[in-house]
Tab-separated table of C-alpha atoms in Angstrom:
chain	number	residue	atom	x	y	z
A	1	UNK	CA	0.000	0.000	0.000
A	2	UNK	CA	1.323	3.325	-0.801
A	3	UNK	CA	2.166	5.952	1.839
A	4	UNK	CA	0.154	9.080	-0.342
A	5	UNK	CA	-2.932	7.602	-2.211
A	6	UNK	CA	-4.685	9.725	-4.916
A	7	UNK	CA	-7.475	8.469	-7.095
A	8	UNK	CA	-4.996	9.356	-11.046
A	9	UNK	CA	-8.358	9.752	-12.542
A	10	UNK	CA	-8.611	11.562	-15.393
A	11	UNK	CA	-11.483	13.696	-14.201
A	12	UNK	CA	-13.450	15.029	-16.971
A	13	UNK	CA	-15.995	17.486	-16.475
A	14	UNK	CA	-17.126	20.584	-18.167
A	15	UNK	CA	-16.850	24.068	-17.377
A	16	UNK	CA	-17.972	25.559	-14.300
A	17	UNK	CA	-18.327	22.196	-12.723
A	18	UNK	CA	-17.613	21.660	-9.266
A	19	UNK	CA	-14.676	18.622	-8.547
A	20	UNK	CA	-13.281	17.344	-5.159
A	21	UNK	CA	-10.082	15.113	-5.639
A	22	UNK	CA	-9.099	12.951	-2.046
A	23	UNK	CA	-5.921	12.088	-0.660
A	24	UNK	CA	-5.349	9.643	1.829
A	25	UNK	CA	-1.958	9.155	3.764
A	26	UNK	CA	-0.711	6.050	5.976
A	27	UNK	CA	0.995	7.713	8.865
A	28	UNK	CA	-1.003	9.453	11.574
A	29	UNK	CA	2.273	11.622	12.646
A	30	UNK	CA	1.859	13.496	9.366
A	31	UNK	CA	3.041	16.847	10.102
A	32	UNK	CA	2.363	19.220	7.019
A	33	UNK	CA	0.276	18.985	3.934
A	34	UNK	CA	0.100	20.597	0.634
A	35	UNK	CA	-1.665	20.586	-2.948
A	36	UNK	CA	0.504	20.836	-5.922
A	37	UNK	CA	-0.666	21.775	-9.362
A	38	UNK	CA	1.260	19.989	-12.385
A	39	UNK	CA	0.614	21.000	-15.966
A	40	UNK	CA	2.096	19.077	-18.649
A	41	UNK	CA	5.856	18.503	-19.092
A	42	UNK	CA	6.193	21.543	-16.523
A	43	UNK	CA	7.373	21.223	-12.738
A	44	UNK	CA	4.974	21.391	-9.345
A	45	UNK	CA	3.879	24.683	-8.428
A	46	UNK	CA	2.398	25.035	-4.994
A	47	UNK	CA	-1.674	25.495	-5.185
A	48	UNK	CA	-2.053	25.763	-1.587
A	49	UNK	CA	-0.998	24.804	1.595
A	50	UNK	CA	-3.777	22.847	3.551
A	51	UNK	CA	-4.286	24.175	7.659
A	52	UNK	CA	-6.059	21.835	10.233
A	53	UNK	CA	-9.128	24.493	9.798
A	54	UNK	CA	-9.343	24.004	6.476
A	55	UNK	CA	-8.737	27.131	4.104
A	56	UNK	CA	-9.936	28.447	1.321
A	57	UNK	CA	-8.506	30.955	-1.672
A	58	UNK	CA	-10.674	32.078	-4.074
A	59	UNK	CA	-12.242	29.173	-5.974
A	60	UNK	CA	-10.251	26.411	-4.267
A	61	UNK	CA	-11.022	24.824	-0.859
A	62	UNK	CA	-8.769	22.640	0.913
A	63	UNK	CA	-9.085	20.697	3.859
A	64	UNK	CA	-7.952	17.772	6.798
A	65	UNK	CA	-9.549	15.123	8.191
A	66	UNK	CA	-6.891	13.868	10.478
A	67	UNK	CA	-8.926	11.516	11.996
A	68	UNK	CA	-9.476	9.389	8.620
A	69	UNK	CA	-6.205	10.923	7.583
A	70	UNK	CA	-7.316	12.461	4.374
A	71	UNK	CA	-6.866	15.684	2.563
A	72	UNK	CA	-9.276	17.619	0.220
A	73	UNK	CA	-9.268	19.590	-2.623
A	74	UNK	CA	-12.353	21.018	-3.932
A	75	UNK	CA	-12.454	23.719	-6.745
A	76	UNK	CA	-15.874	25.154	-7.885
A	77	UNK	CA	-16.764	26.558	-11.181
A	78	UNK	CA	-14.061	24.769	-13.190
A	79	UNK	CA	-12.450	27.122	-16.175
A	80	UNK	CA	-10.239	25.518	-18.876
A	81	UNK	CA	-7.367	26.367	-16.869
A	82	UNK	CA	-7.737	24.575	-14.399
A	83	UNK	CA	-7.028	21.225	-16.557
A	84	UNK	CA	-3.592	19.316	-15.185
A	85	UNK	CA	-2.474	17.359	-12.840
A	86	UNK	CA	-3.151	17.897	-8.845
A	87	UNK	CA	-0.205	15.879	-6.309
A	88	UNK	CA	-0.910	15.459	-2.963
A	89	UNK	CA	2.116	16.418	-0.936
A	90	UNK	CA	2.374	14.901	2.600
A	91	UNK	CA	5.129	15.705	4.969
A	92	UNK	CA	5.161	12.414	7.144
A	93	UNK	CA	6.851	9.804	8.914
A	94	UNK	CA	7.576	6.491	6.648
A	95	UNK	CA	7.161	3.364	7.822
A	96	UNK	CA	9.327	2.068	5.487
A	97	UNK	CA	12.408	3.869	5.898
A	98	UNK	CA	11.848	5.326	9.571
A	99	UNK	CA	12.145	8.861	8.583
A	100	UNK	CA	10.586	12.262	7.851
A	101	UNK	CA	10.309	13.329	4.327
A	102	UNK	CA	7.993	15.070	1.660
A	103	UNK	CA	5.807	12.205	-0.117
A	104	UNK	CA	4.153	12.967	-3.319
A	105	UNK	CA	1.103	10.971	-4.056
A	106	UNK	CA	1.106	10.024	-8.388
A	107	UNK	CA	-1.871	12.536	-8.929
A	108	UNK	CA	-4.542	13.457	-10.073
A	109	UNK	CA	-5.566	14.424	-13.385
A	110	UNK	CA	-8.006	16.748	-14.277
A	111	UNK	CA	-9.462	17.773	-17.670
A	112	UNK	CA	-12.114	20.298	-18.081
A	113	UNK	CA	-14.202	19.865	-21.479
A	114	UNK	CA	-15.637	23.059	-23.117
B	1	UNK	CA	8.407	33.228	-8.134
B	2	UNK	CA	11.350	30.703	-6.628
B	3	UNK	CA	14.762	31.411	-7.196
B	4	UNK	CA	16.010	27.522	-8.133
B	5	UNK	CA	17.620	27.156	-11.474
B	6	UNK	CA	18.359	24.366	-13.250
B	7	UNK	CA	20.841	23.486	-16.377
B	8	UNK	CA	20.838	22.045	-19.028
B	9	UNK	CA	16.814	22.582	-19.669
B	10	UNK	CA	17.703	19.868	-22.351
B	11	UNK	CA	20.127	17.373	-23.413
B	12	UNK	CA	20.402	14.920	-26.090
B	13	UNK	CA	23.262	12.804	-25.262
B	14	UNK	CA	25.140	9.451	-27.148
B	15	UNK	CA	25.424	6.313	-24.983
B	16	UNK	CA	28.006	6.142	-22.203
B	17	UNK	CA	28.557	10.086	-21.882
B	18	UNK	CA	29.363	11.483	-18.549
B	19	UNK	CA	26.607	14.344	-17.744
B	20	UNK	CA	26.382	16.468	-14.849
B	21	UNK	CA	22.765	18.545	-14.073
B	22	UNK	CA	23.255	21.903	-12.307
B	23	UNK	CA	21.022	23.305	-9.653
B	24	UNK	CA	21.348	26.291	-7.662
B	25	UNK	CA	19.355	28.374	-5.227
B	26	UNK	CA	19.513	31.457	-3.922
B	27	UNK	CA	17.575	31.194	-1.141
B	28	UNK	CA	19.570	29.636	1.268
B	29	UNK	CA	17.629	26.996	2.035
B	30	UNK	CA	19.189	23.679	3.643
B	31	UNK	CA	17.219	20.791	2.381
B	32	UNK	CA	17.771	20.409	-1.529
B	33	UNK	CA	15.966	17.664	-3.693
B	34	UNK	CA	16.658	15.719	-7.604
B	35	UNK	CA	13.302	13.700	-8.456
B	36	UNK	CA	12.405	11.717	-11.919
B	37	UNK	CA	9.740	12.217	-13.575
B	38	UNK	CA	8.878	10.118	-16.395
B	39	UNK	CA	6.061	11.629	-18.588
B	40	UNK	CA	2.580	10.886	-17.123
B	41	UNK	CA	4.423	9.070	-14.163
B	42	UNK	CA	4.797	10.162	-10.861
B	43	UNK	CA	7.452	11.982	-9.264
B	44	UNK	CA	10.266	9.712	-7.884
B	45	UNK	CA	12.845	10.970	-5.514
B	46	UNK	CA	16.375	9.997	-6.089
B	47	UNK	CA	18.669	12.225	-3.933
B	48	UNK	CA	18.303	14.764	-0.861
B	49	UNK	CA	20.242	16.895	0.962
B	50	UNK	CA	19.870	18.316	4.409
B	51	UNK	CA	23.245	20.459	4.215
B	52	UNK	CA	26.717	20.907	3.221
B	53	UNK	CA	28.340	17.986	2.748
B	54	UNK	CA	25.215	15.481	3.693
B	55	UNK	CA	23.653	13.189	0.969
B	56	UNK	CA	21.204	10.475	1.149
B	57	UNK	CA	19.712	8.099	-1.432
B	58	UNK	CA	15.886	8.278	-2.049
B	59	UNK	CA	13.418	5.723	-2.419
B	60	UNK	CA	13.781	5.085	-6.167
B	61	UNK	CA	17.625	3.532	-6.651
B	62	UNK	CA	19.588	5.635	-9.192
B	63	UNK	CA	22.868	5.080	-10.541
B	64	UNK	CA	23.375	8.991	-10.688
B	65	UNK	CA	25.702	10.655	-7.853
B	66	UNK	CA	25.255	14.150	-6.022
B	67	UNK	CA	27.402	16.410	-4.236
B	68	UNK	CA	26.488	19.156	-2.153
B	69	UNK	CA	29.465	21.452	-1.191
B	70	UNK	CA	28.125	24.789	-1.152
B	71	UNK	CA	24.410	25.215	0.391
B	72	UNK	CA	23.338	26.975	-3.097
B	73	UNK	CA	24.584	24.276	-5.127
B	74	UNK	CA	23.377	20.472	-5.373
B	75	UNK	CA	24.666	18.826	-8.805
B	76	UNK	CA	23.844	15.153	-10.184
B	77	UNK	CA	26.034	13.376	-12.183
B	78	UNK	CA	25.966	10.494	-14.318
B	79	UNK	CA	29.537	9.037	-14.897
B	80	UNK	CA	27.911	6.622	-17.788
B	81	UNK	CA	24.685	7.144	-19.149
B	82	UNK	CA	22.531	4.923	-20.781
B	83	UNK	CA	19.142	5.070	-22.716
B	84	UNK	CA	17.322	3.932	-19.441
B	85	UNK	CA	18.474	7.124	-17.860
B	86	UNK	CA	16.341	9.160	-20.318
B	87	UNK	CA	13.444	11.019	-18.105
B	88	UNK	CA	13.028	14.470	-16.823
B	89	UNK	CA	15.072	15.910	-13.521
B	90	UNK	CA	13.509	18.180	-11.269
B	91	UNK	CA	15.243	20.063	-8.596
B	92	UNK	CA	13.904	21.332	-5.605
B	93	UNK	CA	14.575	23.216	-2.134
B	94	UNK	CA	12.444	23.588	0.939
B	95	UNK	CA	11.362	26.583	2.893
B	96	UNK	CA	12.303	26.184	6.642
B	97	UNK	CA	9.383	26.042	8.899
B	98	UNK	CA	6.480	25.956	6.272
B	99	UNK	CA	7.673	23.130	4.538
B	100	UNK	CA	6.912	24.494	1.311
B	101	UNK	CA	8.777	23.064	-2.007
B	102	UNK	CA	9.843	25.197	-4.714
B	103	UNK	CA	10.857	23.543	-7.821
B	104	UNK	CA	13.479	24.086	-10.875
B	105	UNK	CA	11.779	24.048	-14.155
B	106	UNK	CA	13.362	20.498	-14.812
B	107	UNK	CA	16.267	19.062	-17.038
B	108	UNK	CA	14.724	17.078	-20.058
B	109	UNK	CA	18.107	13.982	-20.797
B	110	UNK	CA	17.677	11.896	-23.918
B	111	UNK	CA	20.390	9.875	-24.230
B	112	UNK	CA	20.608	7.843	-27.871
């Protein structure tokens, strides 16, 4: 079982549709947690950092559930733009290796149709 | 925008070349990262470093080498390379406290 699960989709929906992608991550020490956007053949950018209260910027929402250990991302009123890939970024204790480090989950792809 | 920077962007190499990918930041930041990306595949990590002169292996076994001697400066080298060595290498650097990753735009290898 991976450390960082992500459904890799593709999610197609049209245009101003609303899409939530989940995350799920093995260790219950997890310590930080982030959304990544990925467009083709270009590197991560940072979407947004996700806070144990949730938080929102503009038409993305991101939250926690560190009880079922599972991150959010939900982004309303899709544009065009929006189509790529979305990683799930987990800073958290392996249970593999016995250390710290950022795992990336294999992402998410999202297309929005016209 | 982050300040990473990575060289080549791409390279088209014969079989059995020694290579070496540049990455620099200006940041200062400690903790410095090489993944592999092949296209439409995850990212893999291959190499990290938490500091002058410290280098681990990742979780994906490479037969590349790194060296970190300055704190801005984290290259990868690979002393032979081979057609299974074609993929894309992305640097990156962390921001203490937040955690937050900042990536180079990626060196593209082809080797023939």
């Amino acid at each position: 079982r991976k450390e960082v699960e992500q459904d890799p989709g593709p999610f197609n929906v049209p245009e101003g549709a609303t899409v939530a992608f989940n995350c799920t991550y093995s260790n219950s020490a997890s310590q930080s947690f982030f959304w990544y956007r990925q467009d083709c053949r270009k590197e991560p950018k940072l979407l947004m950092s996700v806070y144990s209260s949730g938080n929102e910027d503009g038409r993305f929402t991101a939250q926690l559930n560190r009880a079922s250990q599972y991150i959010s991302l939900l982004i309303r009123d899709s544009k065009l733009s929006d189509s790529a890939t979305y990683l799930c970024v987990v800073n958290l204790l392996s249970m593999d290796t016995g250390r710290r480090a950022l795992t990336f989950g294999s992402g998410t792809r999202l297309q929005v149709q016209p | 925008e982050a300040d990473i920077y990575q060289t080549p962007r791409y390279l088209v190499i014969g079989t059995g070349k020694k290579i070496t990918l540049e990455c620099s930041q200006t940041m200062g930041h400690d903790k410095m990262y090489w993944y592999q990306q092949d296209p439409g595949m995850e990212l893999h990590l291959i190499h990290y470093s938490y500091g002058v002169n410290s280098t681990e292996k990742g979780d994906l076994s490479s037969e590349s080498t790194v060296s970190r001697i300055r704190t801005e400066h984290f290259p990868l080298t690979l002393e032979s390379a081979r057609p299974s060595h074609t993929s894309q290498y992305l640097c990156a650097s962390t921001k203490p406290v937040t955690g937050e990753l900042f990536f180079g735009e990626g060196s593209r290898l082809t080797v023939l």
